[in-house]
Short mmCIF file of C-alpha atoms in Angstrom, two decimals:
data_model
loop_
_atom_site.label_atom_id
_atom_site.label_comp_id
_atom_site.label_asym_id
_atom_site.label_seq_id
_atom_site.Cartn_x
_atom_site.Cartn_y
_atom_site.Cartn_z
CA MET C 13 21.66 -11.77 20.70
CA ALA C 14 23.63 -11.95 23.86
CA ARG C 15 27.15 -10.55 23.56
CA PRO C 16 28.66 -10.64 27.04
CA ALA C 17 31.50 -8.26 27.36
CA GLN C 18 34.57 -10.27 28.40
CA PRO C 19 36.96 -9.11 31.04
CA ILE C 20 40.42 -8.27 29.63
CA SER C 21 41.98 -11.20 31.48
CA ALA C 22 39.99 -13.72 29.58
CA GLN C 23 41.12 -12.12 26.22
CA ALA C 24 43.22 -14.93 24.86
CA THR C 25 40.88 -17.82 25.74
CA TYR C 26 39.51 -18.59 22.26
CA GLY C 27 42.19 -17.18 20.08
CA SER C 28 44.92 -19.55 21.40
CA GLY C 29 45.68 -22.47 19.24
CA LEU C 30 43.31 -21.24 16.53
CA ARG C 31 45.94 -21.30 13.84
CA LYS C 32 47.00 -24.86 14.53
CA LEU C 33 43.41 -25.97 14.62
CA THR C 34 42.66 -24.24 11.31
CA ILE C 35 45.60 -25.87 9.60
CA ALA C 36 44.61 -29.23 11.00
CA ALA C 37 41.02 -28.76 9.87
CA ALA C 38 42.05 -27.75 6.38
CA ALA C 39 44.60 -30.61 6.07
CA LEU C 40 42.09 -33.19 7.31
CA MET C 41 39.42 -31.92 5.03
CA LEU C 42 41.84 -32.03 2.12
CA LEU C 43 42.90 -35.57 3.08
CA ALA C 44 39.35 -36.74 3.44
CA LEU C 45 38.28 -35.25 0.11
CA THR C 46 41.36 -36.76 -1.61
CA MET C 47 40.49 -40.17 -0.18
CA VAL C 48 36.86 -39.81 -1.23
CA PHE C 49 37.49 -38.78 -4.84
CA PHE C 50 40.80 -40.53 -5.67
CA TRP C 51 41.30 -43.50 -3.38
CA VAL C 52 38.13 -45.17 -2.30
CA PRO C 53 36.54 -47.30 -5.04
CA ASN C 54 33.08 -46.55 -6.35
CA ASP C 55 30.21 -48.35 -4.67
CA ALA C 56 29.06 -51.40 -6.59
CA ASP C 57 25.39 -50.47 -6.21
CA GLN C 58 25.17 -46.72 -6.57
CA GLY C 59 28.47 -45.92 -8.29
CA PHE C 60 29.90 -42.41 -8.00
CA LEU C 61 26.76 -41.05 -6.38
CA GLN C 62 27.39 -42.90 -3.20
CA LYS C 63 30.46 -40.74 -2.45
CA ILE C 64 28.15 -37.99 -1.20
CA PHE C 65 27.74 -40.32 1.80
CA TYR C 66 31.17 -39.24 3.10
CA ILE C 67 30.03 -35.65 3.32
CA HIS C 68 26.33 -36.16 4.18
CA VAL C 69 26.65 -38.56 7.04
CA PRO C 70 29.43 -36.77 8.95
CA LEU C 71 27.54 -33.47 8.46
CA ALA C 72 24.41 -35.08 10.01
CA ILE C 73 26.18 -36.77 12.85
CA ILE C 74 28.13 -33.54 13.77
CA SER C 75 25.11 -31.31 13.60
CA LEU C 76 23.09 -33.64 15.83
CA CYS C 77 26.04 -33.88 18.29
CA GLY C 78 26.35 -30.10 18.12
CA PHE C 79 22.66 -29.73 19.09
CA VAL C 80 23.13 -32.09 22.06
CA ALA C 81 26.40 -30.35 22.98
CA GLY C 82 24.53 -27.03 22.96
CA GLY C 83 22.11 -28.53 25.57
CA VAL C 84 24.95 -29.73 27.70
CA LEU C 85 26.70 -26.33 27.59
CA ALA C 86 23.34 -24.72 28.51
CA ILE C 87 23.23 -26.99 31.60
CA PHE C 88 26.52 -25.48 32.67
CA HIS C 89 25.10 -22.00 32.03
CA LEU C 90 22.10 -22.66 34.30
CA ARG C 91 24.25 -24.29 37.00
CA THR C 92 26.94 -21.63 37.17
CA GLY C 93 25.11 -18.58 35.98
CA ASP C 94 28.15 -17.78 33.85
CA ARG C 95 27.00 -16.06 30.65
CA ARG C 96 29.99 -17.38 28.71
CA TRP C 97 28.47 -20.86 28.83
CA ASP C 98 25.39 -19.39 27.20
CA MET C 99 27.51 -17.90 24.46
CA ARG C 100 29.24 -21.30 23.87
CA SER C 101 25.79 -23.06 23.66
CA TYR C 102 24.57 -20.41 21.29
CA VAL C 103 27.58 -20.77 18.95
CA ALA C 104 27.31 -24.63 19.00
CA ILE C 105 23.64 -24.50 18.09
CA HIS C 106 24.18 -21.81 15.49
CA LEU C 107 26.90 -23.80 13.72
CA SER C 108 24.88 -27.01 14.01
CA LEU C 109 21.99 -25.27 12.21
CA VAL C 110 24.34 -24.39 9.37
CA PHE C 111 25.60 -28.00 9.25
CA ALA C 112 21.95 -29.22 9.39
CA VAL C 113 21.19 -27.14 6.27
CA GLY C 114 24.06 -28.82 4.55
CA THR C 115 22.78 -32.24 5.71
CA LEU C 116 19.34 -31.60 4.32
CA ILE C 117 20.69 -30.36 0.95
CA THR C 118 23.17 -33.23 0.49
CA GLY C 119 20.58 -35.67 1.71
CA SER C 120 18.08 -34.43 -0.80
CA ILE C 121 20.57 -34.73 -3.63
CA TRP C 122 21.40 -38.27 -2.59
CA ALA C 123 17.74 -39.22 -2.28
CA ARG C 124 17.01 -37.76 -5.72
CA GLY C 125 19.84 -39.74 -7.13
CA SER C 126 19.27 -43.12 -5.53
CA TRP C 127 15.47 -43.15 -4.80
CA GLY C 128 14.25 -40.76 -7.54
CA HIS C 129 12.62 -38.29 -5.13
CA TRP C 130 13.92 -35.19 -3.47
CA TRP C 131 11.94 -36.03 -0.34
CA VAL C 132 10.83 -39.35 1.03
CA TRP C 133 8.26 -39.37 3.83
CA SER C 134 8.52 -43.09 4.56
CA GLU C 135 12.14 -42.52 5.64
CA PRO C 136 12.38 -41.96 9.46
CA THR C 137 15.87 -40.54 9.43
CA LEU C 138 14.98 -37.78 7.06
CA VAL C 139 11.71 -36.95 8.75
CA SER C 140 13.19 -36.83 12.23
CA PHE C 141 16.04 -34.70 10.99
CA LEU C 142 13.66 -32.29 9.45
CA ILE C 143 11.68 -32.03 12.68
CA VAL C 144 14.79 -31.36 14.70
CA PHE C 145 15.84 -28.77 12.12
CA LEU C 146 12.43 -27.01 12.33
CA LEU C 147 12.61 -27.05 16.08
CA TYR C 148 16.11 -25.47 16.28
CA ALA C 149 15.19 -23.01 13.54
CA THR C 150 13.00 -21.28 16.26
CA TYR C 151 16.02 -20.94 18.65
CA GLN C 152 17.09 -17.57 17.17
CA PRO C 153 13.59 -16.13 16.81
CA LEU C 154 13.10 -16.97 20.50
CA ARG C 155 16.28 -15.19 21.41
CA PHE C 156 15.51 -12.11 19.46
CA ALA C 157 12.01 -11.93 20.89
CA ILE C 158 13.38 -11.44 24.46
CA GLU C 159 14.91 -8.05 25.06
CA ASP C 160 16.43 -8.43 28.55
CA PRO C 161 19.82 -10.06 27.85
CA GLU C 162 20.04 -11.92 31.13
CA ARG C 163 16.60 -13.46 30.74
CA GLN C 164 17.26 -14.17 27.08
CA ALA C 165 20.29 -16.22 28.02
CA ARG C 166 18.33 -18.10 30.63
CA TYR C 167 15.31 -18.87 28.46
CA ALA C 168 17.58 -19.91 25.59
CA SER C 169 19.35 -22.35 27.89
CA VAL C 170 16.08 -23.82 28.99
CA PHE C 171 15.13 -24.26 25.31
CA ALA C 172 18.57 -25.76 24.49
CA ILE C 173 18.31 -28.29 27.29
CA THR C 174 14.77 -29.34 26.38
CA CYS C 175 15.54 -29.70 22.77
CA GLY C 176 18.82 -31.48 23.41
CA ALA C 177 16.86 -34.18 25.17
CA PHE C 178 14.26 -34.12 22.40
CA VAL C 179 16.78 -35.05 19.70
CA PRO C 180 17.26 -38.69 20.68
CA LEU C 181 13.65 -39.28 21.65
CA ASN C 182 12.35 -37.82 18.43
CA PHE C 183 14.52 -40.17 16.48
CA LEU C 184 13.20 -43.05 18.49
CA ALA C 185 9.53 -42.09 17.94
CA VAL C 186 9.88 -41.49 14.23
CA ARG C 187 11.93 -44.62 13.69
CA LEU C 188 9.22 -46.65 15.33
CA SER C 189 6.63 -45.17 13.11
CA THR C 190 8.07 -46.18 9.74
CA GLN C 191 9.91 -48.99 8.11
CA TYR C 192 13.61 -48.76 7.40
CA LEU C 193 14.72 -47.48 3.97
CA HIS C 194 17.77 -45.41 4.79
CA PRO C 195 21.03 -47.23 4.51
CA ARG C 196 22.26 -48.24 7.94
CA VAL C 197 25.92 -47.84 7.52
CA LEU C 198 27.18 -47.59 11.02
CA GLY C 199 25.08 -50.43 12.36
CA GLU C 200 26.59 -52.91 9.95
CA THR C 201 30.27 -52.01 9.78
CA SER C 202 31.08 -55.65 9.60
CA ASN C 203 30.11 -55.87 5.92
CA LEU C 204 31.59 -52.50 5.08
CA PRO C 205 34.92 -52.91 3.30
CA TRP C 206 37.84 -51.40 5.23
CA LYS C 207 38.58 -48.86 2.57
CA PHE C 208 35.05 -47.40 2.80
CA ALA C 209 35.19 -47.55 6.60
CA LEU C 210 38.52 -45.82 6.84
CA THR C 211 37.44 -43.07 4.42
CA PHE C 212 34.30 -42.58 6.38
CA TYR C 213 36.05 -42.28 9.69
CA VAL C 214 38.60 -39.88 8.27
CA SER C 215 35.75 -37.74 6.93
CA LEU C 216 34.01 -37.80 10.22
CA LEU C 217 37.25 -36.72 12.04
CA ALA C 218 37.77 -33.99 9.51
CA MET C 219 34.19 -32.74 9.92
CA THR C 220 34.59 -32.81 13.76
CA VAL C 221 37.76 -30.78 13.62
CA LEU C 222 36.19 -28.38 11.14
CA PHE C 223 33.23 -27.90 13.54
CA VAL C 224 35.49 -27.24 16.48
CA ALA C 225 37.58 -24.80 14.51
CA LEU C 226 34.58 -22.94 13.26
CA TRP C 227 33.18 -22.81 16.81
CA LYS C 228 36.45 -21.35 18.04
CA PHE C 229 36.44 -18.86 15.20
CA GLU C 230 32.98 -17.59 15.99
CA MET C 231 33.67 -17.45 19.72
CA THR C 232 36.85 -15.43 19.05
CA ALA C 233 34.93 -13.07 16.70
CA LYS C 234 32.17 -12.49 19.20
CA GLN C 235 34.62 -11.93 22.00
CA THR C 236 36.64 -9.51 19.96
CA ARG C 237 33.60 -7.61 18.90
CA ALA C 238 32.51 -7.31 22.53
CA GLN C 239 35.94 -6.02 23.51
CA VAL C 240 36.02 -3.55 20.70
CA ARG C 241 32.64 -2.16 21.77
CA THR C 242 33.81 -1.94 25.33
CA LEU C 243 36.96 -0.11 24.33
CA ARG C 244 35.09 2.25 22.02
CA ARG C 245 32.69 3.04 24.84
CA LEU C 246 35.65 3.77 27.16
CA LEU C 247 37.18 6.03 24.57
CA THR C 248 34.04 8.11 24.29
CA GLU C 249 34.47 8.57 28.17
CA ASP C 250 30.69 8.85 28.44
CA ARG C 251 30.61 7.45 31.93
CA SER C 252 26.96 8.25 32.61
CA ASP C 253 25.89 5.98 29.74
CA PHE C 254 28.65 3.48 30.20
CA VAL C 255 27.55 2.39 33.70
CA PRO C 256 24.01 1.26 33.14
CA ALA C 257 24.59 -0.40 29.72
CA SER C 258 23.10 -3.82 29.59
CA GLY C 259 26.22 -5.71 28.66
CA ARG C 260 28.02 -4.58 31.78
CA SER C 261 25.43 -5.23 34.39
CA ALA C 262 25.26 -8.99 33.63
CA ALA C 263 28.83 -9.41 32.46
CA PRO C 264 29.90 -12.95 32.87
CA ARG C 265 32.62 -12.41 35.36
CA PRO C 266 32.90 -15.31 37.74
CA ASP C 267 33.46 -13.08 40.77
CA ALA C 268 30.56 -10.78 40.01
CA PRO C 269 26.93 -11.68 41.07
CA LEU C 270 24.72 -12.58 38.21
CA THR C 271 21.81 -10.31 38.93
CA PRO C 272 22.47 -6.73 39.76
CA ALA C 273 20.91 -6.28 43.20
CA PRO C 274 19.94 -2.51 43.44
CA THR C 275 17.71 -2.30 40.38
CA THR C 276 14.03 -2.83 40.70
CA PRO C 277 13.08 -6.28 39.36
CA GLY C 278 10.23 -5.26 37.04
CA SER C 279 11.93 -2.42 35.32
CA ALA C 280 15.28 -4.12 34.57
CA GLY C 281 14.07 -5.65 31.33
CA ARG C 282 12.66 -2.46 29.91
CA VAL C 283 15.20 0.05 30.91
CA HIS C 284 18.36 -1.58 29.90
CA PRO C 285 18.11 -2.52 26.25
CA PRO C 286 17.66 1.01 24.81
CA ALA C 287 20.59 2.31 26.79
CA PRO C 288 23.37 1.60 24.33
CA ALA C 289 21.58 3.33 21.42
CA PRO C 290 21.46 6.78 22.94
CA ALA C 291 25.10 6.40 23.95
CA LEU C 292 26.11 6.02 20.31
CA THR C 293 23.89 8.80 18.89
CA ARG C 294 24.73 11.30 21.57
CA THR C 295 28.50 10.90 21.28
CA SER C 296 28.59 11.25 17.52
CA PRO C 297 27.90 14.98 17.31
CA ARG C 298 30.63 15.72 19.83
CA MET Q 30 5.71 -14.74 59.27
CA SER Q 31 4.82 -11.77 57.23
CA ALA Q 32 5.22 -13.76 54.10
CA PRO Q 33 1.64 -14.20 52.92
CA THR Q 34 0.61 -10.56 53.48
CA PRO Q 35 2.82 -8.84 50.89
CA ALA Q 36 1.46 -11.19 48.23
CA ALA Q 37 -1.97 -9.54 48.32
CA PRO Q 38 -1.17 -5.78 47.88
CA PRO Q 39 0.95 -5.89 44.62
CA ALA Q 40 -1.97 -7.12 42.51
CA PRO Q 41 -5.12 -5.33 43.67
CA GLY Q 42 -6.79 -5.56 40.25
CA GLN Q 43 -6.73 -9.35 40.31
CA THR Q 44 -9.71 -11.38 41.32
CA THR Q 45 -7.51 -13.86 43.30
CA THR Q 46 -3.70 -13.73 43.77
CA PRO Q 47 -1.68 -16.87 44.26
CA GLY Q 48 -0.87 -15.83 47.68
CA GLN Q 49 -4.40 -15.41 48.99
CA PRO Q 50 -5.45 -19.05 49.26
CA LEU Q 51 -2.35 -19.74 51.22
CA SER Q 52 -3.24 -17.41 54.01
CA GLY Q 53 -5.50 -20.02 55.57
CA PRO Q 54 -3.03 -22.78 56.19
CA ALA Q 55 -0.19 -20.32 56.63
CA ALA Q 56 -2.08 -18.54 59.37
CA ALA Q 57 -2.48 -21.79 61.26
CA ALA Q 58 1.26 -22.64 61.07
CA VAL Q 59 2.94 -19.28 60.86
CA THR Q 60 6.59 -20.30 60.76
CA ALA Q 61 6.43 -23.36 58.38
CA PRO Q 62 5.93 -22.62 54.72
CA PRO Q 63 3.10 -24.78 53.15
CA GLY Q 64 4.13 -28.09 51.59
CA ILE Q 65 4.28 -28.54 47.87
CA LEU Q 66 1.01 -30.41 47.68
CA ALA Q 67 -0.88 -27.71 49.56
CA THR Q 68 0.71 -25.10 47.29
CA VAL Q 69 -0.13 -26.97 44.13
CA GLY Q 70 -3.71 -27.46 45.40
CA ALA Q 71 -4.15 -23.78 46.22
CA LEU Q 72 -2.67 -22.72 42.80
CA LEU Q 73 -4.82 -25.18 40.97
CA ARG Q 74 -7.97 -24.04 42.75
CA LYS Q 75 -7.01 -20.41 41.87
CA GLU Q 76 -6.47 -21.40 38.22
CA LEU Q 77 -9.82 -23.21 37.98
CA ARG Q 78 -11.65 -20.46 39.71
CA VAL Q 79 -10.22 -17.87 37.40
CA GLU Q 80 -11.14 -19.99 34.43
CA LEU Q 81 -14.70 -20.55 35.79
CA ARG Q 82 -15.19 -16.85 36.28
CA THR Q 83 -13.67 -15.60 33.06
CA LEU Q 84 -14.38 -18.59 30.80
CA GLU Q 85 -11.70 -17.53 28.47
CA SER Q 86 -9.85 -20.74 27.56
CA VAL Q 87 -12.00 -23.91 27.60
CA PRO Q 88 -15.13 -22.60 25.73
CA GLY Q 89 -12.92 -21.11 23.02
CA MET Q 90 -10.94 -24.30 22.66
CA SER Q 91 -14.09 -26.47 22.38
CA LEU Q 92 -15.80 -24.19 19.96
CA PHE Q 93 -12.57 -24.10 17.84
CA ALA Q 94 -12.45 -27.87 17.83
CA VAL Q 95 -16.04 -28.21 16.63
CA THR Q 96 -15.57 -25.49 13.98
CA THR Q 97 -12.40 -27.27 12.76
CA PHE Q 98 -14.37 -30.41 12.25
CA VAL Q 99 -16.78 -28.53 10.08
CA VAL Q 100 -13.89 -27.03 8.17
CA PHE Q 101 -12.38 -30.47 7.69
CA HIS Q 102 -15.70 -31.70 6.35
CA PHE Q 103 -15.69 -29.03 3.54
CA ALA Q 104 -11.92 -29.07 2.98
CA LEU Q 105 -11.80 -32.86 2.40
CA ASN Q 106 -15.30 -32.98 0.86
CA GLN Q 107 -16.22 -36.10 2.89
CA SER Q 108 -19.16 -36.66 5.09
CA SER Q 109 -17.61 -39.41 7.11
CA VAL Q 110 -14.10 -40.70 7.76
CA ASP Q 111 -12.44 -43.68 9.37
CA GLY Q 112 -9.04 -45.22 10.06
CA ASP Q 113 -5.91 -43.08 9.54
CA LEU Q 114 -7.78 -40.10 8.16
CA ALA Q 115 -10.19 -39.97 11.19
CA SER Q 116 -7.31 -40.29 13.63
CA GLY Q 117 -5.30 -37.59 11.87
CA ILE Q 118 -8.21 -35.15 11.87
CA LEU Q 119 -8.94 -35.71 15.49
CA TRP Q 120 -5.33 -35.21 16.50
CA VAL Q 121 -4.58 -32.18 14.40
CA THR Q 122 -7.77 -30.60 15.81
CA LEU Q 123 -7.01 -31.42 19.36
CA LEU Q 124 -3.44 -30.26 18.98
CA PHE Q 125 -4.37 -26.85 17.44
CA ALA Q 126 -7.10 -26.39 20.03
CA ALA Q 127 -4.56 -27.13 22.74
CA MET Q 128 -2.28 -24.41 21.30
CA LEU Q 129 -5.08 -21.87 22.02
CA GLY Q 130 -5.08 -22.89 25.65
CA VAL Q 131 -1.27 -22.89 25.76
CA ASN Q 132 -1.14 -19.34 24.51
CA ARG Q 133 -3.52 -18.12 27.17
CA LEU Q 134 -2.05 -20.10 30.03
CA PHE Q 135 0.26 -17.49 31.58
CA VAL Q 136 -1.07 -14.32 30.06
CA ALA Q 137 -3.00 -13.18 33.12
CA ASP Q 138 -0.04 -13.94 35.43
CA ALA Q 139 2.32 -11.93 33.25
CA GLU Q 140 0.07 -8.97 32.70
CA GLN Q 141 -1.63 -8.64 36.11
CA GLY Q 142 1.35 -9.40 38.41
CA GLY Q 143 0.58 -13.02 39.19
CA PHE Q 144 4.22 -13.92 38.74
CA ASP Q 145 5.28 -11.31 41.22
CA GLY Q 146 2.74 -12.43 43.74
CA PHE Q 147 3.86 -15.98 43.33
CA LEU Q 148 7.52 -15.18 43.64
CA LEU Q 149 6.91 -13.23 46.84
CA ALA Q 150 5.31 -16.26 48.44
CA PRO Q 151 7.62 -18.55 50.41
CA VAL Q 152 6.81 -21.66 48.39
CA ASP Q 153 8.50 -24.09 46.08
CA ARG Q 154 8.62 -22.65 42.58
CA SER Q 155 8.02 -26.02 40.92
CA ALA Q 156 4.57 -25.83 42.47
CA LEU Q 157 3.60 -23.34 39.78
CA PHE Q 158 4.64 -25.73 37.09
CA LEU Q 159 2.75 -28.61 38.55
CA ALA Q 160 -0.40 -26.50 39.09
CA LYS Q 161 -0.35 -24.99 35.59
CA ALA Q 162 0.34 -28.37 34.00
CA ALA Q 163 -2.54 -29.90 35.99
CA ALA Q 164 -4.85 -27.00 34.96
CA LEU Q 165 -3.89 -27.44 31.29
CA LEU Q 166 -4.53 -31.18 31.63
CA ILE Q 167 -7.95 -30.52 33.02
CA TYR Q 168 -8.72 -28.03 30.19
CA LEU Q 169 -7.65 -30.56 27.67
CA LEU Q 170 -9.79 -33.33 29.21
CA VAL Q 171 -12.86 -31.01 29.26
CA LEU Q 172 -12.04 -30.02 25.66
CA GLU Q 173 -12.07 -33.76 24.74
CA VAL Q 174 -15.32 -34.36 26.53
CA VAL Q 175 -16.84 -31.91 24.07
CA ALA Q 176 -14.62 -32.53 20.97
CA VAL Q 177 -14.61 -36.41 20.85
CA PRO Q 178 -18.41 -36.78 20.95
CA ALA Q 179 -18.73 -34.01 18.37
CA PHE Q 180 -16.25 -35.72 16.21
CA ALA Q 181 -18.13 -38.97 16.45
CA LEU Q 182 -21.39 -37.10 15.66
CA LEU Q 183 -20.12 -35.07 12.75
CA LEU Q 184 -17.46 -37.10 10.97
CA LEU Q 185 -16.61 -40.56 12.45
CA LEU Q 186 -18.04 -43.47 10.51
CA PRO Q 187 -17.40 -46.44 12.92
CA PRO Q 188 -19.30 -46.23 16.24
CA LEU Q 189 -17.45 -44.46 19.00
CA HIS Q 190 -18.15 -47.02 21.72
CA GLN Q 191 -15.98 -49.72 20.13
CA ALA Q 192 -12.97 -47.43 20.34
CA LEU Q 193 -13.76 -45.85 23.66
CA PRO Q 194 -11.89 -47.71 26.41
CA ASP Q 195 -8.56 -47.68 24.53
CA LEU Q 196 -9.19 -44.15 23.20
CA LEU Q 197 -9.43 -42.84 26.74
CA LEU Q 198 -6.06 -44.20 27.65
CA VAL Q 199 -4.40 -42.80 24.52
CA LEU Q 200 -6.04 -39.41 25.04
CA LEU Q 201 -4.88 -39.26 28.66
CA LEU Q 202 -1.27 -40.24 27.87
CA ALA Q 203 -1.10 -37.73 25.03
CA ASP Q 204 -2.72 -35.00 27.13
CA ILE Q 205 -0.15 -35.37 29.79
CA GLY Q 206 2.62 -34.81 27.23
CA ILE Q 207 0.81 -31.84 25.66
CA ALA Q 208 0.20 -30.33 29.13
CA VAL Q 209 3.86 -30.70 30.24
CA ILE Q 210 5.36 -29.25 27.02
CA GLY Q 211 2.59 -26.72 26.65
CA THR Q 212 3.20 -25.32 30.17
CA LEU Q 213 6.91 -25.16 29.65
CA ILE Q 214 6.66 -23.40 26.30
CA ALA Q 215 3.87 -21.05 27.54
CA ALA Q 216 6.10 -19.96 30.41
CA MET Q 217 8.98 -19.52 28.02
CA THR Q 218 7.13 -17.37 25.44
CA VAL Q 219 4.67 -15.37 27.59
CA ARG Q 220 7.13 -12.52 28.14
CA THR Q 221 8.50 -12.39 24.60
CA ARG Q 222 7.58 -9.88 21.92
CA ALA Q 223 5.73 -12.26 19.61
CA ARG Q 224 4.32 -14.78 22.04
CA ASP Q 225 1.27 -15.74 19.98
CA LEU Q 226 3.53 -16.68 17.16
CA LEU Q 227 6.41 -18.21 19.04
CA GLY Q 228 4.31 -20.42 21.27
CA PRO Q 229 2.92 -22.73 18.47
CA LEU Q 230 6.24 -22.40 16.63
CA LEU Q 231 8.18 -23.87 19.49
CA ALA Q 232 5.52 -26.33 20.71
CA LEU Q 233 4.56 -27.98 17.46
CA PRO Q 234 7.92 -29.57 16.60
CA LEU Q 235 8.35 -30.65 20.21
CA LEU Q 236 4.91 -32.30 20.22
CA VAL Q 237 5.46 -34.19 16.97
CA PRO Q 238 6.31 -37.47 18.90
CA VAL Q 239 3.00 -37.06 20.76
CA ILE Q 240 1.11 -36.64 17.51
CA ILE Q 241 2.88 -39.63 15.96
CA GLY Q 242 2.12 -41.80 19.01
CA GLY Q 243 -1.42 -40.50 19.47
CA ALA Q 244 -2.41 -40.82 15.81
CA ARG Q 245 -0.85 -44.24 15.25
CA ALA Q 246 -2.42 -45.59 18.44
CA THR Q 247 -5.88 -44.22 17.52
CA SER Q 248 -6.10 -45.25 13.86
CA PRO Q 249 -6.73 -48.98 14.56
CA LEU Q 250 -9.43 -47.96 16.99
CA PHE Q 251 -11.19 -45.96 14.22
CA ALA Q 252 -10.81 -48.73 11.61
CA LEU Q 253 -13.99 -50.02 9.98
CA THR Q 254 -13.18 -53.61 10.77
CA HIS Q 255 -12.25 -53.28 14.48
CA ALA Q 256 -8.78 -54.82 14.37
CA GLY Q 257 -8.00 -54.73 18.13
CA GLY Q 258 -6.55 -52.35 20.64
CA SER Q 259 -3.76 -49.81 20.29
CA PRO Q 260 -0.34 -51.25 19.68
CA ALA Q 261 1.51 -51.29 22.93
CA ARG Q 262 4.60 -49.67 21.46
CA TRP Q 263 2.69 -46.44 20.76
CA LEU Q 264 1.41 -46.36 24.30
CA GLY Q 265 4.95 -47.04 25.43
CA THR Q 266 6.28 -44.21 23.30
CA LEU Q 267 3.68 -41.80 24.76
CA GLY Q 268 4.49 -42.89 28.26
CA LEU Q 269 8.20 -42.53 27.74
CA TYR Q 270 7.71 -39.06 26.27
CA ASP Q 271 5.56 -38.02 29.25
CA LEU Q 272 8.12 -39.34 31.64
CA VAL Q 273 11.24 -37.82 30.08
CA PHE Q 274 9.72 -34.42 29.32
CA GLY Q 275 7.86 -34.29 32.61
CA LEU Q 276 11.16 -34.67 34.48
CA ILE Q 277 13.06 -32.26 32.21
CA ALA Q 278 10.33 -29.62 32.39
CA TYR Q 279 10.10 -30.00 36.21
CA ALA Q 280 13.87 -29.49 36.38
CA VAL Q 281 14.24 -26.51 34.18
CA PHE Q 282 11.03 -24.64 34.95
CA ASP Q 283 12.53 -22.85 37.93
CA PHE Q 284 14.92 -21.01 35.67
CA LEU Q 285 12.01 -19.37 33.74
CA LEU Q 286 10.76 -17.67 36.91
CA GLU Q 287 13.77 -15.80 38.37
CA GLU Q 288 13.67 -12.08 38.13
#
């Protein structure tokens, strides 16, 4: 996993406003759940079961948007060569995967309740969502299989862009292939009572804010961890190991060139990754 | 001016380097780098020559396809198939056989310095993508020349000739999609630790729309009562897929080559 060491000047980027955002996310989620359980009436058709819709659909929409956003952030990474964009893209895709698991579970529960089966193949939305999920489930294995951090970031961005474009096209192809069964809620808002619509949009907003807050949390955590590691390495004062460590050579500083020029191109990938490990083991006996 | 010459020494063990075929035109016009078409042509000739000399992809893919038909015969316990089942068997077999070719596509370049030789040459990097995709497309077409008659001989109940004109179009459209995505994924996974595992793992979900389009367009062609041609919407889906992913792969492929 790429953990670019941040320069000290960029320290407060992700931590700022985190508390306000967290409070907003918690309040909105509370409001949305209150509306879902106590305010909006039961559906005439499906009764209480239909309320899972206010969780399931926002989860699905946000996770798909998160996948596409991961692709857009990856475009910025490839255009600028700034590794922080790769980190943003990684975190967006990672969180979207978590949301996608939630979508699949809530969708299965709903399908079991209303159609009588945990899984329905004739339903295009389910099938295309599963394909997208399976595709993005390979994102992390791909990253872990590449040792050179700089190349890992680049390849992961290529993957994120390709798959970001795949998401809408896949939905088109699968939808063409089967008849509709899934309730089309957003397409027919005209016959949706306003109480249902309002609750749905509040839930969607709450889920969006929750996603952004979680994204900022993970970014802050990764940044802090990188800084702690940098500081710990500085404290050990082991300069000989400190200089060639992989995180430093491709540090995402805007002023520094992306690829370290003096190293030989072929050996860069194999020499760098083991470097941090001896630094830790050698300093501990001292 | 000295550009084509350093391409030869770094890979002495190779039968042909990407740089070598360029020395002819490059020697004639020393200052101007070769155009993209000349580069693609040279790279494609090198690809096909390597394949003809080593015979490591296409015969294996074809044999795999024929063997898979036999496996399907025993697994399904049916001596002949038609309609949806026939279409599904053909497409699953072709897709998995294509995965074998995808896994092999860049291995020689990664292991024997072909990438380094190519990067040293003063040519457009997209040329490598176009040449590799064209080579994979040719492999797939040769595979189908073997696999489709074998399928008709071993398993298919309706006569092949009633399906043939439409089937060729569907195969071509699907092959372009498989070649484009396969080349991109092969370049992405060739220098990873578990490339044989990651290649199919990444490529199969990406190719699901191709399988949907190919299988749905083929199943009316294999129906017992010949219902008519392939529905236009499936051909449209395949064409749209080829176009979108062709452009995307062409745009992002350069980033897989930098060192």
